[in-house]
Amino acid sequence: MNLKEAKALNPPGEPPDDSVSESVGEESRRLTREQLCTIVATASINFSSMICYSILGPFFPSEAEKKGASNTIVGLIFGCFALFNFLASLILGNYLSQIGAKFMFVAGMFVSGCVTILFGMLDKVPSGPMFISFCFLVRAMDAISFAAAITASFSILANAFPTNIATVLGSLEIFTGLGLVLGPPLGGFLYQSFGYEVPFITLGCIVLALVLVNVCILPKYDSAPRKESFRKLILLPKVIILCLTIFSLSACLGFLDPTMSLFILKKFKLSAGYVGLVFLGLALSYSLSSPLLGLLSDKLPYIRKWLLIFGGLMTAVCFFMLGPAPVLHIESQLWMFVLVLVLVGFSLGMSAIPVFPEILQCAYENGFEEGLSLLGLVSGLFNAMWSLGAFVGPILGGFLNEELGFEWAAAIQGGWPLFSGLATGIFYIIEATRKSSSLQNPPGDNEERTRLMGNET
């Protein structure tokens, strides 16, 4: 039994039936076969997409430098993925209900697996402009396929778990973190042992195998024609603030892609395999804290605003300490660097997990109808804003790293979450003030007062 069936059994104005409430409670605690299959399918895309994404970190920047790509160009290659992901997410989110969530999910995953294998062939391309051009082309294809799969994934999850989406998203971030955890060390190991091609071919074949599994197990969800306006959603003040939060978090993570491995190699003199292990600090803390943060977001919705505010501020402080910033006159040490990465992972989870349910709640409060069309808009918007940050982060980070060094670049990058955290706090203060004033001066009292004053005159 779902929420709509429960509402049908309890029409508005009728007292709630305890037996119905108990039935709904039992259903919500016991996963159906469709929900289990949905979790397995979406876990597979979370894991495979992140392991394919993070595998580049330990060795691709140095490999690209050998092929004639500067640090800024490497940042642009990472940013290219995000730019095309941003554009594809906006388009695909609008047409999800027409294309079909399952088809978009499976097709995106299939193309992603093929493109991952192609990326492993890039070392055969001549150095210089030819290599750089093919890097951009393959990353763009990967971005579009990734956008399709992730946009469909978010919509399918929200449709299957309408009352506890934050808990499910937080729990599935374990697989996102697992992909981030295994990607760098696995990529570094395969690269050192077998060369450039093997990491990509291996992972590409794994993704293609998962496609066959998902074709069989992923349920097909019915979709209705789109009725909601993407423009109306994006212009809501609260949604704008939440988009800023998504952008700032993604920009910070994107900054680390082309810069952190080079900093670790030069500062701490570690090999590519050990560089991958350093990435574990961020990924593990994020994946382990996300289920708890998701559960808190669902059970205590009022706490979401505090998670968003303090998560942004904490992320800003962590990036200021990541170098650390030269103004602090603290010598960078490996143990301190890993500790800050652990705190970064936790603070990112604090801000990232509550965003999706907050956008959905805001849409419902402003008259948007529940359904797959709205879920497509919200998931497309979330993925688009994340991709926009992932586009700006590597480009700006690569430039700042080249001009100012990693220490100052990380401190400046922390300005994004600082700004979003302060903006979120100010917005919620204004919102609380307006609600308080509306409760003290109800519209009915004002109308009655005006009528009486008119009679006296």
Coordinates of C-alpha atoms in Angstrom, one line a residue:
M1 CA 0.0 0.0 0.0
N2 CA 1.3 3.5 -0.9
L3 CA 0.4 6.9 0.4
K4 CA -2.1 7.6 -2.3
E5 CA -4.0 4.4 -1.5
A6 CA -4.0 5.3 2.2
K7 CA -5.4 8.7 1.4
A8 CA -8.1 7.1 -0.7
L9 CA -9.1 5.0 2.3
N10 CA -9.2 8.1 4.5
P11 CA -10.9 10.9 2.7
P12 CA -10.2 14.5 3.9
G13 CA -12.2 15.4 7.0
E14 CA -12.6 11.7 8.1
P15 CA -10.7 10.6 11.2
P16 CA -7.7 8.4 10.4
D17 CA -8.3 4.7 10.5
D18 CA -5.7 3.1 12.9
S19 CA -5.7 -0.1 10.9
V20 CA -4.8 1.8 7.7
S21 CA -2.0 3.6 9.6
E22 CA -0.6 0.4 10.9
S23 CA -0.8 -1.2 7.4
V24 CA 1.1 1.7 5.9
G25 CA 3.7 1.6 8.6
E26 CA 4.2 -2.1 8.1
E27 CA 4.5 -1.6 4.3
S28 CA 7.0 1.2 4.8
R29 CA 9.2 -0.9 7.0
R30 CA 9.1 -3.9 4.7
L31 CA 10.7 -3.5 1.3
T32 CA 8.9 -4.8 -1.7
R33 CA 10.6 -6.8 -4.5
E34 CA 10.4 -3.7 -6.8
Q35 CA 12.0 -1.5 -4.1
L36 CA 14.8 -4.1 -3.6
C37 CA 15.5 -4.3 -7.3
T38 CA 15.5 -0.5 -7.5
I39 CA 18.1 -0.3 -4.7
V40 CA 20.3 -2.8 -6.3
A41 CA 20.1 -1.1 -9.7
T42 CA 20.8 2.4 -8.4
A43 CA 23.5 1.1 -6.1
S44 CA 25.2 -0.3 -9.2
I45 CA 25.2 3.0 -11.1
N46 CA 26.4 4.9 -8.0
F47 CA 29.3 2.5 -7.5
S48 CA 30.3 2.1 -11.2
S49 CA 30.0 5.8 -12.1
M50 CA 32.1 6.9 -9.1
I51 CA 34.8 4.2 -9.6
C52 CA 35.1 5.1 -13.2
Y53 CA 35.2 8.8 -12.3
S54 CA 37.7 8.6 -9.4
I55 CA 40.1 6.1 -11.2
L56 CA 41.6 9.1 -13.1
G57 CA 42.8 10.9 -10.0
P58 CA 46.1 9.2 -9.1
F59 CA 47.7 8.9 -12.6
F60 CA 45.8 10.8 -15.3
P61 CA 47.1 14.3 -14.5
S62 CA 50.7 13.2 -14.7
E63 CA 50.0 11.1 -17.8
A64 CA 48.4 14.0 -19.5
E65 CA 51.4 16.2 -18.7
K66 CA 53.6 13.7 -20.5
K67 CA 51.3 14.1 -23.5
G68 CA 51.8 17.8 -23.6
A69 CA 48.8 19.0 -21.5
S70 CA 49.4 21.8 -19.0
N71 CA 47.8 21.9 -15.5
T72 CA 45.2 24.3 -16.8
I73 CA 44.4 22.0 -19.7
V74 CA 44.0 19.0 -17.4
G75 CA 41.5 21.1 -15.4
L76 CA 39.6 21.9 -18.6
I77 CA 39.5 18.2 -19.4
F78 CA 37.9 17.4 -16.1
G79 CA 35.7 20.5 -16.4
C80 CA 34.6 19.4 -19.9
F81 CA 32.9 16.4 -18.4
A82 CA 31.0 18.6 -16.0
L83 CA 29.9 21.2 -18.6
F84 CA 28.3 18.6 -20.9
N85 CA 26.9 16.8 -17.9
F86 CA 25.3 20.2 -16.9
L87 CA 23.7 20.7 -20.3
A88 CA 22.6 17.1 -20.7
S89 CA 21.0 17.1 -17.2
L90 CA 18.9 20.2 -17.9
I91 CA 17.6 18.7 -21.2
L92 CA 17.1 15.1 -20.1
G93 CA 15.4 16.2 -16.8
N94 CA 12.7 18.0 -18.9
Y95 CA 12.1 15.0 -21.1
L96 CA 12.4 12.1 -18.6
S97 CA 8.7 11.3 -18.7
Q98 CA 8.7 11.1 -22.5
I99 CA 11.8 9.0 -22.8
G100 CA 11.2 6.7 -19.9
A101 CA 13.2 6.4 -16.7
K102 CA 14.3 2.8 -17.3
F103 CA 15.4 3.3 -20.9
M104 CA 17.3 6.4 -20.0
F105 CA 19.0 4.6 -17.1
V106 CA 20.1 1.6 -19.0
A107 CA 21.1 3.4 -22.2
G108 CA 23.2 5.9 -20.2
M109 CA 25.0 3.1 -18.3
F110 CA 25.7 1.2 -21.6
V111 CA 27.2 4.2 -23.3
S112 CA 29.2 5.0 -20.2
G113 CA 30.8 1.5 -20.2
C114 CA 31.7 1.8 -23.9
V115 CA 33.2 5.2 -23.4
T116 CA 35.3 4.1 -20.4
I117 CA 36.9 1.5 -22.6
L118 CA 37.6 4.1 -25.3
F119 CA 39.3 6.3 -22.7
G120 CA 41.8 3.5 -22.1
M121 CA 42.9 3.8 -25.8
L122 CA 43.9 7.4 -25.6
D123 CA 47.5 6.6 -24.9
K124 CA 47.8 5.4 -28.5
V125 CA 46.8 8.9 -29.7
P126 CA 49.8 11.2 -30.7
S127 CA 50.8 13.8 -28.0
G128 CA 49.8 17.4 -28.3
P129 CA 46.6 18.9 -29.7
M130 CA 45.4 15.5 -31.1
F131 CA 45.5 13.8 -27.6
I132 CA 43.9 16.8 -25.9
S133 CA 41.1 16.9 -28.5
F134 CA 40.3 13.2 -28.1
C135 CA 40.3 13.6 -24.3
F136 CA 37.7 16.4 -24.6
L137 CA 35.6 14.3 -27.1
V138 CA 35.5 11.1 -25.0
R139 CA 34.9 13.0 -21.8
A140 CA 31.9 14.8 -23.4
M141 CA 30.4 11.5 -24.5
D142 CA 30.9 10.0 -21.0
A143 CA 29.3 13.1 -19.5
I144 CA 26.1 12.8 -21.5
S145 CA 25.7 9.1 -20.7
F146 CA 26.4 9.7 -17.0
A147 CA 23.8 12.5 -16.9
A148 CA 21.2 10.2 -18.4
A149 CA 21.8 7.4 -15.9
I150 CA 22.1 9.6 -12.8
T151 CA 19.0 11.8 -13.7
A152 CA 16.9 8.7 -14.2
S153 CA 18.4 7.1 -11.0
F154 CA 17.3 10.0 -8.8
S155 CA 13.8 10.0 -10.3
I156 CA 13.3 6.3 -9.9
L157 CA 14.5 6.4 -6.3
A158 CA 12.2 9.3 -5.4
N159 CA 9.3 7.5 -7.1
A160 CA 10.0 4.2 -5.3
F161 CA 10.6 5.8 -1.8
P162 CA 8.4 8.9 -1.6
T163 CA 8.4 9.2 2.2
N164 CA 12.0 8.4 3.1
I165 CA 14.0 9.6 0.1
A166 CA 16.8 11.2 2.2
T167 CA 17.4 7.9 4.1
V168 CA 17.6 5.9 0.9
L169 CA 19.9 8.4 -0.8
G170 CA 22.1 8.6 2.2
S171 CA 22.3 4.8 2.4
L172 CA 23.1 4.5 -1.3
E173 CA 26.0 7.0 -0.8
I174 CA 27.8 4.1 0.8
F175 CA 28.2 2.7 -2.7
T176 CA 29.2 6.2 -4.0
G177 CA 31.8 6.3 -1.3
L178 CA 32.8 2.7 -2.1
G179 CA 33.4 3.7 -5.7
L180 CA 35.4 6.7 -4.6
V181 CA 37.4 4.6 -2.1
L182 CA 38.2 1.7 -4.5
G183 CA 38.8 3.9 -7.6
P184 CA 42.0 5.6 -6.8
P185 CA 43.9 2.7 -5.2
L186 CA 42.6 0.3 -7.8
G187 CA 43.5 2.6 -10.6
G188 CA 46.9 3.3 -9.2
F189 CA 47.6 -0.4 -8.7
L190 CA 46.4 -1.4 -12.2
Y191 CA 48.3 1.5 -13.8
Q192 CA 51.5 0.6 -12.0
S193 CA 51.2 -3.1 -12.7
F194 CA 49.8 -3.2 -16.3
G195 CA 49.9 0.3 -17.8
Y196 CA 47.4 2.9 -18.9
E197 CA 44.9 0.8 -20.8
V198 CA 44.0 -2.0 -18.3
P199 CA 42.3 0.2 -15.6
F200 CA 39.8 1.6 -18.1
I201 CA 39.2 -1.7 -20.0
T202 CA 38.6 -3.6 -16.8
L203 CA 36.1 -1.1 -15.4
G204 CA 34.3 -0.6 -18.7
C205 CA 33.7 -4.3 -19.0
I206 CA 32.3 -4.4 -15.4
V207 CA 29.9 -1.6 -16.3
L208 CA 28.7 -3.4 -19.4
A209 CA 28.1 -6.5 -17.3
L210 CA 26.0 -4.5 -14.8
V211 CA 23.9 -3.2 -17.7
L212 CA 22.7 -6.7 -18.5
V213 CA 21.8 -7.2 -14.9
N214 CA 19.9 -4.0 -14.7
V215 CA 17.9 -4.7 -17.8
C216 CA 16.5 -7.7 -16.1
I217 CA 15.9 -6.5 -12.6
L218 CA 15.0 -2.7 -12.8
P219 CA 11.3 -2.2 -12.6
K220 CA 9.6 0.0 -15.2
Y221 CA 7.8 3.0 -13.7
D222 CA 4.8 4.6 -15.5
S223 CA 5.2 8.2 -16.4
A224 CA 2.7 10.9 -17.1
P225 CA 3.1 13.9 -19.6
R226 CA 5.0 16.8 -18.1
K227 CA 2.9 19.5 -16.7
E228 CA 5.4 21.5 -14.5
S229 CA 7.6 24.3 -15.6
F230 CA 11.4 24.1 -15.1
R231 CA 11.6 27.9 -15.2
K232 CA 9.0 28.1 -12.4
L233 CA 11.0 25.7 -10.2
I234 CA 14.4 27.4 -10.7
L235 CA 13.1 30.8 -9.9
L236 CA 11.8 29.9 -6.4
P237 CA 14.1 31.8 -3.9
K238 CA 14.7 28.7 -1.7
V239 CA 15.6 26.6 -4.8
I240 CA 18.1 29.2 -5.9
I241 CA 19.8 29.1 -2.4
L242 CA 19.8 25.3 -2.5
C243 CA 21.3 25.3 -6.0
L244 CA 24.1 27.6 -4.7
T245 CA 24.8 24.9 -2.0
I246 CA 25.0 22.1 -4.6
F247 CA 27.2 24.2 -6.8
S248 CA 29.6 25.2 -4.0
L249 CA 30.0 21.6 -2.8
S250 CA 30.7 20.3 -6.3
A251 CA 33.1 23.1 -7.1
C252 CA 35.2 22.1 -4.0
L253 CA 35.2 18.4 -4.9
G254 CA 36.0 19.3 -8.6
F255 CA 38.9 21.4 -7.5
L256 CA 40.6 18.4 -5.9
D257 CA 40.5 16.3 -9.1
P258 CA 43.3 17.9 -11.1
T259 CA 45.3 19.4 -8.1
M260 CA 45.3 17.1 -5.1
S261 CA 47.2 14.2 -6.6
L262 CA 50.0 16.5 -7.9
F263 CA 50.2 18.2 -4.5
I264 CA 50.6 14.9 -2.7
L265 CA 53.2 13.6 -5.2
K266 CA 55.3 16.7 -4.9
K267 CA 54.8 17.6 -1.2
F268 CA 54.9 14.1 0.4
K269 CA 56.9 12.2 -2.3
L270 CA 54.4 9.3 -2.5
S271 CA 53.9 6.9 -5.4
A272 CA 50.7 6.7 -7.4
G273 CA 49.5 3.7 -5.5
Y274 CA 49.9 5.5 -2.1
V275 CA 48.3 8.7 -3.5
G276 CA 45.1 6.6 -4.1
L277 CA 45.1 5.6 -0.4
V278 CA 45.2 9.2 0.7
F279 CA 41.9 9.7 -1.2
L280 CA 40.3 7.2 1.2
G281 CA 40.1 9.8 4.0
L282 CA 37.5 11.8 2.2
A283 CA 35.6 9.0 0.5
L284 CA 35.3 6.8 3.6
S285 CA 34.1 9.6 5.9
Y286 CA 31.5 10.7 3.4
S287 CA 30.1 7.3 2.7
L288 CA 30.0 6.2 6.3
S289 CA 28.3 9.4 7.6
S290 CA 25.8 9.7 4.7
P291 CA 23.3 7.0 6.0
L292 CA 23.1 8.6 9.4
L293 CA 22.7 12.1 7.9
G294 CA 20.0 10.8 5.6
L295 CA 18.1 9.2 8.5
L296 CA 18.3 12.5 10.5
S297 CA 17.0 14.4 7.5
D298 CA 13.9 12.2 7.1
K299 CA 13.1 11.7 10.8
L300 CA 13.8 15.3 11.9
P301 CA 13.1 17.5 8.8
Y302 CA 13.6 20.7 10.8
I303 CA 17.2 19.8 11.3
R304 CA 18.0 20.0 7.6
K305 CA 18.5 23.7 7.6
W306 CA 21.1 23.4 10.3
L307 CA 22.9 20.7 8.4
L308 CA 23.0 22.9 5.3
I309 CA 24.3 25.9 7.2
F310 CA 27.0 24.3 9.4
G311 CA 28.0 21.9 6.6
G312 CA 28.8 24.8 4.3
L313 CA 30.7 26.7 7.0
M314 CA 32.6 23.6 8.1
T315 CA 33.6 22.8 4.5
A316 CA 35.0 26.3 4.1
V317 CA 37.1 26.0 7.3
C318 CA 38.4 22.6 6.1
F319 CA 39.5 23.9 2.7
F320 CA 41.3 26.8 4.5
M321 CA 43.2 24.2 6.5
L322 CA 43.8 21.8 3.6
G323 CA 47.0 23.4 2.5
P324 CA 47.0 24.9 5.1
A325 CA 46.7 28.5 3.9
P326 CA 50.1 30.2 4.0
V327 CA 48.8 33.0 6.2
L328 CA 48.5 30.5 9.1
H329 CA 52.2 29.6 8.9
I330 CA 51.6 25.9 9.6
E331 CA 53.8 23.3 7.9
S332 CA 51.7 20.8 5.9
Q333 CA 52.0 17.2 7.2
L334 CA 50.6 14.0 5.8
W335 CA 48.6 13.0 8.9
M336 CA 47.0 16.5 9.1
F337 CA 46.2 16.5 5.4
V338 CA 44.4 13.1 5.8
L339 CA 42.5 14.3 8.9
V340 CA 41.3 17.4 7.1
L341 CA 40.1 15.2 4.2
V342 CA 38.1 13.1 6.7
L343 CA 36.4 16.3 8.0
V344 CA 35.8 17.5 4.4
G345 CA 34.0 14.2 3.6
F346 CA 31.7 14.6 6.7
S347 CA 31.0 18.3 6.1
L348 CA 30.1 17.6 2.4
G349 CA 27.6 14.9 3.5
M350 CA 26.0 17.4 6.0
S351 CA 25.2 19.7 3.1
A352 CA 24.6 17.4 0.2
I353 CA 22.2 14.8 1.7
P354 CA 19.4 17.2 2.8
V355 CA 19.4 19.2 -0.5
F356 CA 17.3 16.9 -2.6
P357 CA 14.4 16.4 -0.1
E358 CA 14.5 20.1 0.6
I359 CA 14.0 21.0 -3.1
L360 CA 11.1 18.4 -3.4
Q361 CA 9.4 19.9 -0.3
C362 CA 9.8 23.4 -1.6
A363 CA 8.2 22.3 -4.9
Y364 CA 5.3 20.7 -3.2
E365 CA 4.7 23.8 -1.0
N366 CA 4.6 25.9 -4.2
G367 CA 1.9 23.9 -6.0
F368 CA 3.9 21.4 -8.0
E369 CA 2.1 18.1 -8.6
E370 CA 3.6 14.9 -7.3
G371 CA 4.8 12.5 -10.0
L372 CA 7.6 11.3 -12.2
S373 CA 7.7 14.6 -14.2
L374 CA 8.4 16.7 -11.2
L375 CA 11.0 14.1 -10.0
G376 CA 12.7 14.4 -13.4
L377 CA 12.8 18.2 -13.1
V378 CA 14.3 18.0 -9.6
S379 CA 16.8 15.3 -10.3
G380 CA 17.8 17.1 -13.6
L381 CA 18.3 20.3 -11.7
F382 CA 20.3 18.7 -8.9
N383 CA 22.6 16.9 -11.4
A384 CA 22.9 20.1 -13.5
M385 CA 24.0 22.3 -10.6
W386 CA 26.4 19.6 -9.4
S387 CA 27.9 19.5 -12.9
L388 CA 28.2 23.2 -13.1
G389 CA 30.2 23.2 -9.9
A390 CA 32.3 20.3 -11.2
F391 CA 33.0 22.4 -14.4
V392 CA 34.0 25.6 -12.6
G393 CA 35.9 23.8 -9.8
P394 CA 38.6 22.1 -11.9
I395 CA 39.1 25.0 -14.3
L396 CA 39.4 27.6 -11.5
G397 CA 41.4 25.2 -9.3
G398 CA 43.8 24.3 -12.1
F399 CA 44.4 28.0 -12.9
L400 CA 44.8 29.0 -9.2
N401 CA 47.1 26.0 -8.5
E402 CA 49.3 27.0 -11.4
E403 CA 49.5 30.7 -10.4
L404 CA 49.4 30.6 -6.6
G405 CA 50.1 27.1 -5.5
F406 CA 47.8 24.5 -3.9
E407 CA 47.8 26.1 -0.5
W408 CA 46.3 29.4 -1.6
A409 CA 44.1 27.8 -4.3
A410 CA 42.4 25.5 -1.7
A411 CA 41.8 28.5 0.7
I412 CA 40.3 30.5 -2.1
Q413 CA 38.1 27.6 -3.2
G414 CA 36.7 27.4 0.3
G415 CA 35.0 30.8 -0.4
W416 CA 32.2 28.9 -2.3
P417 CA 30.9 26.9 0.7
L418 CA 31.5 29.9 3.0
F419 CA 29.2 32.1 0.8
S420 CA 26.6 29.4 0.4
G421 CA 26.5 28.6 4.1
L422 CA 26.1 32.3 5.0
A423 CA 23.5 32.8 2.3
T424 CA 21.5 29.8 3.5
G425 CA 21.6 31.0 7.1
I426 CA 20.4 34.5 6.1
F427 CA 17.6 33.0 4.0
Y428 CA 16.3 30.7 6.8
I429 CA 16.4 33.6 9.2
I430 CA 14.3 35.8 6.9
E431 CA 11.9 32.8 6.3
A432 CA 11.5 32.3 10.1
T433 CA 10.9 36.0 10.6
R434 CA 8.1 36.1 8.0
K435 CA 6.4 33.0 9.4
S436 CA 6.6 34.5 12.9
S437 CA 5.0 37.8 11.8
S438 CA 2.3 36.0 9.8
L439 CA 1.4 34.0 12.9
Q440 CA 1.2 37.1 15.0
N441 CA -0.9 39.0 12.5
P442 CA -3.2 36.5 10.7
P443 CA -4.8 37.8 7.5
G444 CA -8.3 37.5 9.0
D445 CA -7.4 39.8 11.9
N446 CA -6.1 42.5 9.5
E447 CA -9.3 42.3 7.4
E448 CA -11.5 42.6 10.5
R449 CA -9.5 45.5 11.7
T450 CA -9.8 47.3 8.4
R451 CA -13.6 46.7 8.3
L452 CA -14.1 48.1 11.8
M453 CA -12.0 51.2 11.0
G454 CA -14.1 51.8 7.9
N455 CA -17.3 51.6 10.0
E456 CA -16.0 54.1 12.5
T457 CA -15.3 56.6 9.8

